[in-house]
GROMACS .gro file of C-alpha atoms in nm:
model
  180
    1UNK     CA    1   1.095   0.342  -1.312
    2UNK     CA    2   0.816   0.348  -1.029
    3UNK     CA    3   0.661   0.667  -1.136
    4UNK     CA    4   0.587   0.574  -1.506
    5UNK     CA    5   0.284   0.350  -1.408
    6UNK     CA    6   0.125   0.647  -1.219
    7UNK     CA    7   0.066   0.803  -1.546
    8UNK     CA    8  -0.174   0.526  -1.644
    9UNK     CA    9  -0.510   0.478  -1.499
   10UNK     CA   10  -0.536   0.217  -1.211
   11UNK     CA   11  -0.795   0.034  -1.354
   12UNK     CA   12  -0.573  -0.019  -1.673
   13UNK     CA   13  -0.302  -0.138  -1.476
   14UNK     CA   14  -0.505  -0.382  -1.270
   15UNK     CA   15  -0.669  -0.512  -1.584
   16UNK     CA   16  -0.318  -0.568  -1.740
   17UNK     CA   17  -0.246  -0.791  -1.415
   18UNK     CA   18  -0.557  -1.009  -1.498
   19UNK     CA   19  -0.434  -1.070  -1.820
   20UNK     CA   20  -0.104  -1.175  -1.678
   21UNK     CA   21  -0.244  -1.381  -1.420
   22UNK     CA   22  -0.572  -1.553  -1.583
   23UNK     CA   23  -0.587  -1.922  -1.674
   24UNK     CA   24  -0.393  -1.982  -2.011
   25UNK     CA   25  -0.237  -1.601  -1.990
   26UNK     CA   26   0.097  -1.472  -2.000
   27UNK     CA   27   0.214  -1.644  -1.680
   28UNK     CA   28   0.037  -1.974  -1.700
   29UNK     CA   29   0.000  -2.001  -2.057
   30UNK     CA   30   0.384  -1.956  -2.089
   31UNK     CA   31   0.449  -2.214  -1.816
   32UNK     CA   32   0.212  -2.454  -1.980
   33UNK     CA   33   0.378  -2.433  -2.312
   34UNK     CA   34   0.721  -2.460  -2.197
   35UNK     CA   35   0.715  -2.693  -1.958
   36UNK     CA   36   0.357  -2.860  -1.947
   37UNK     CA   37   0.281  -2.729  -1.605
   38UNK     CA   38  -0.097  -2.723  -1.524
   39UNK     CA   39  -0.121  -2.477  -1.252
   40UNK     CA   40  -0.445  -2.294  -1.113
   41UNK     CA   41  -0.460  -1.903  -1.135
   42UNK     CA   42  -0.438  -1.711  -0.865
   43UNK     CA   43  -0.665  -1.461  -1.009
   44UNK     CA   44  -0.979  -1.406  -0.804
   45UNK     CA   45  -0.810  -1.495  -0.462
   46UNK     CA   46  -0.683  -1.316  -0.153
   47UNK     CA   47  -0.321  -1.314  -0.270
   48UNK     CA   48  -0.443  -1.155  -0.578
   49UNK     CA   49  -0.605  -0.879  -0.420
   50UNK     CA   50  -0.323  -0.828  -0.174
   51UNK     CA   51  -0.087  -0.825  -0.511
   52UNK     CA   52  -0.285  -0.569  -0.667
   53UNK     CA   53  -0.292  -0.351  -0.346
   54UNK     CA   54   0.077  -0.359  -0.299
   55UNK     CA   55   0.135  -0.292  -0.650
   56UNK     CA   56  -0.100   0.016  -0.678
   57UNK     CA   57  -0.024   0.176  -0.310
   58UNK     CA   58   0.346   0.081  -0.308
   59UNK     CA   59   0.470   0.391  -0.489
   60UNK     CA   60   0.285   0.613  -0.202
   61UNK     CA   61   0.460   0.411   0.051
   62UNK     CA   62   0.801   0.445  -0.125
   63UNK     CA   63   0.820   0.808  -0.200
   64UNK     CA   64   0.794   0.939   0.150
   65UNK     CA   65   1.005   0.677   0.277
   66UNK     CA   66   1.280   0.742   0.012
   67UNK     CA   67   1.268   1.122   0.126
   68UNK     CA   68   1.296   1.041   0.461
   69UNK     CA   69   1.582   0.832   0.421
   70UNK     CA   70   1.746   1.065   0.185
   71UNK     CA   71   1.729   1.331   0.438
   72UNK     CA   72   1.926   1.154   0.658
   73UNK     CA   73   2.279   1.387   0.663
   74UNK     CA   74   2.557   1.181   0.533
   75UNK     CA   75   2.791   1.322   0.820
   76UNK     CA   76   2.590   1.126   1.064
   77UNK     CA   77   2.630   0.815   0.898
   78UNK     CA   78   3.008   0.886   0.851
   79UNK     CA   79   3.035   0.966   1.211
   80UNK     CA   80   2.882   0.624   1.335
   81UNK     CA   81   3.082   0.422   1.088
   82UNK     CA   82   3.395   0.627   1.231
   83UNK     CA   83   3.312   0.510   1.566
   84UNK     CA   84   3.307   0.153   1.474
   85UNK     CA   85   2.934   0.076   1.388
   86UNK     CA   86   2.857  -0.189   1.124
   87UNK     CA   87   2.646  -0.142   0.847
   88UNK     CA   88   2.342  -0.273   1.019
   89UNK     CA   89   2.390  -0.066   1.351
   90UNK     CA   90   2.422   0.240   1.123
   91UNK     CA   91   2.090   0.150   0.983
   92UNK     CA   92   1.924   0.036   1.307
   93UNK     CA   93   2.065   0.342   1.537
   94UNK     CA   94   2.106   0.600   1.273
   95UNK     CA   95   1.902   0.567   0.968
   96UNK     CA   96   1.595   0.417   1.076
   97UNK     CA   97   1.529   0.694   1.384
   98UNK     CA   98   1.597   0.979   1.175
   99UNK     CA   99   1.391   0.868   0.873
  100UNK     CA  100   1.081   0.760   1.094
  101UNK     CA  101   0.880   1.073   0.995
  102UNK     CA  102   0.904   0.965   0.618
  103UNK     CA  103   0.821   0.612   0.729
  104UNK     CA  104   0.522   0.727   0.911
  105UNK     CA  105   0.387   0.975   0.666
  106UNK     CA  106   0.425   0.691   0.413
  107UNK     CA  107   0.258   0.437   0.638
  108UNK     CA  108  -0.036   0.675   0.694
  109UNK     CA  109  -0.080   0.782   0.343
  110UNK     CA  110  -0.076   0.439   0.212
  111UNK     CA  111  -0.323   0.308   0.470
  112UNK     CA  112  -0.588   0.566   0.418
  113UNK     CA  113  -0.562   0.514   0.041
  114UNK     CA  114  -0.592   0.128   0.094
  115UNK     CA  115  -0.909   0.157   0.308
  116UNK     CA  116  -1.089   0.312   0.072
  117UNK     CA  117  -0.986   0.061  -0.191
  118UNK     CA  118  -1.236  -0.092  -0.409
  119UNK     CA  119  -1.115  -0.147  -0.755
  120UNK     CA  120  -0.839  -0.416  -0.647
  121UNK     CA  121  -1.114  -0.614  -0.472
  122UNK     CA  122  -1.331  -0.584  -0.746
  123UNK     CA  123  -1.095  -0.666  -1.070
  124UNK     CA  124  -0.817  -0.894  -0.900
  125UNK     CA  125  -1.070  -1.085  -0.662
  126UNK     CA  126  -1.386  -1.103  -0.848
  127UNK     CA  127  -1.643  -1.106  -0.556
  128UNK     CA  128  -1.483  -1.331  -0.329
  129UNK     CA  129  -1.364  -1.045  -0.097
  130UNK     CA  130  -1.606  -0.766  -0.029
  131UNK     CA  131  -1.466  -0.458   0.133
  132UNK     CA  132  -1.666  -0.200   0.321
  133UNK     CA  133  -1.597   0.028   0.044
  134UNK     CA  134  -1.832  -0.215  -0.165
  135UNK     CA  135  -2.096  -0.194   0.081
  136UNK     CA  136  -2.093   0.179   0.071
  137UNK     CA  137  -2.136   0.193  -0.296
  138UNK     CA  138  -2.400  -0.065  -0.306
  139UNK     CA  139  -2.594   0.130  -0.047
  140UNK     CA  140  -2.549   0.485  -0.206
  141UNK     CA  141  -2.596   0.353  -0.572
  142UNK     CA  142  -2.789   0.025  -0.626
  143UNK     CA  143  -2.999   0.012  -0.316
  144UNK     CA  144  -3.050   0.371  -0.287
  145UNK     CA  145  -3.022   0.304   0.076
  146UNK     CA  146  -2.844   0.661   0.159
  147UNK     CA  147  -2.893   0.625   0.573
  148UNK     CA  148  -2.704   0.295   0.559
  149UNK     CA  149  -2.443   0.449   0.308
  150UNK     CA  150  -2.412   0.762   0.529
  151UNK     CA  151  -2.377   0.531   0.865
  152UNK     CA  152  -2.100   0.324   0.694
  153UNK     CA  153  -1.901   0.617   0.544
  154UNK     CA  154  -1.889   0.780   0.908
  155UNK     CA  155  -1.817   0.478   1.082
  156UNK     CA  156  -1.503   0.428   0.817
  157UNK     CA  157  -1.420   0.770   0.895
  158UNK     CA  158  -1.435   0.752   1.265
  159UNK     CA  159  -1.224   0.402   1.258
  160UNK     CA  160  -0.967   0.541   1.003
  161UNK     CA  161  -0.938   0.886   1.181
  162UNK     CA  162  -0.931   0.719   1.538
  163UNK     CA  163  -0.625   0.495   1.393
  164UNK     CA  164  -0.467   0.782   1.224
  165UNK     CA  165  -0.458   0.981   1.553
  166UNK     CA  166  -0.352   0.677   1.774
  167UNK     CA  167  -0.055   0.646   1.508
  168UNK     CA  168   0.032   1.029   1.525
  169UNK     CA  169   0.024   1.023   1.899
  170UNK     CA  170   0.239   0.705   1.906
  171UNK     CA  171   0.484   0.865   1.645
  172UNK     CA  172   0.507   1.234   1.764
  173UNK     CA  173   0.613   1.381   1.437
  174UNK     CA  174   0.721   1.723   1.587
  175UNK     CA  175   0.958   1.554   1.828
  176UNK     CA  176   1.069   1.300   1.557
  177UNK     CA  177   1.155   1.643   1.321
  178UNK     CA  178   1.339   1.802   1.613
  179UNK     CA  179   1.084   2.071   1.648
  180UNK     CA  180   1.026   2.010   2.010
   0.00000   0.00000   0.00000
């Protein structure tokens, strides 16, 4: 169910949500005709951008996280239950630590993809929120200011690379995978 939207272009999916959230669209039009409610559209706002980004990048977090959780041996869970642990304790003490590599990889993959997000801000947010990737695009295309575009690109790569290295140092994947 979560993989089906991945076979459709990101822009088409986002424009589908625009039709859903636009004034007198699917959501607000239905509420207006059924209940007489006059609500403002959330389209072209920060919550719409966040919704669009979560919608687009959620599968990239879900798949590694699901893989990490599914790789926890059932015998380990059963042993924790046999020792009297509750479901919450099994999740907190067994499932979460053993699935941390999948969660970390999912977080890093989603973070790196979301930093480069530009379509969500343009389609769902209009021009209210301008990400740095939009400035990079403007510098390279419309203003033909290649030095500025290159400087912004290198700055963004340095910031993202530093944050990824910090995350990889914090969550040592070799130790989490049991290789050391």
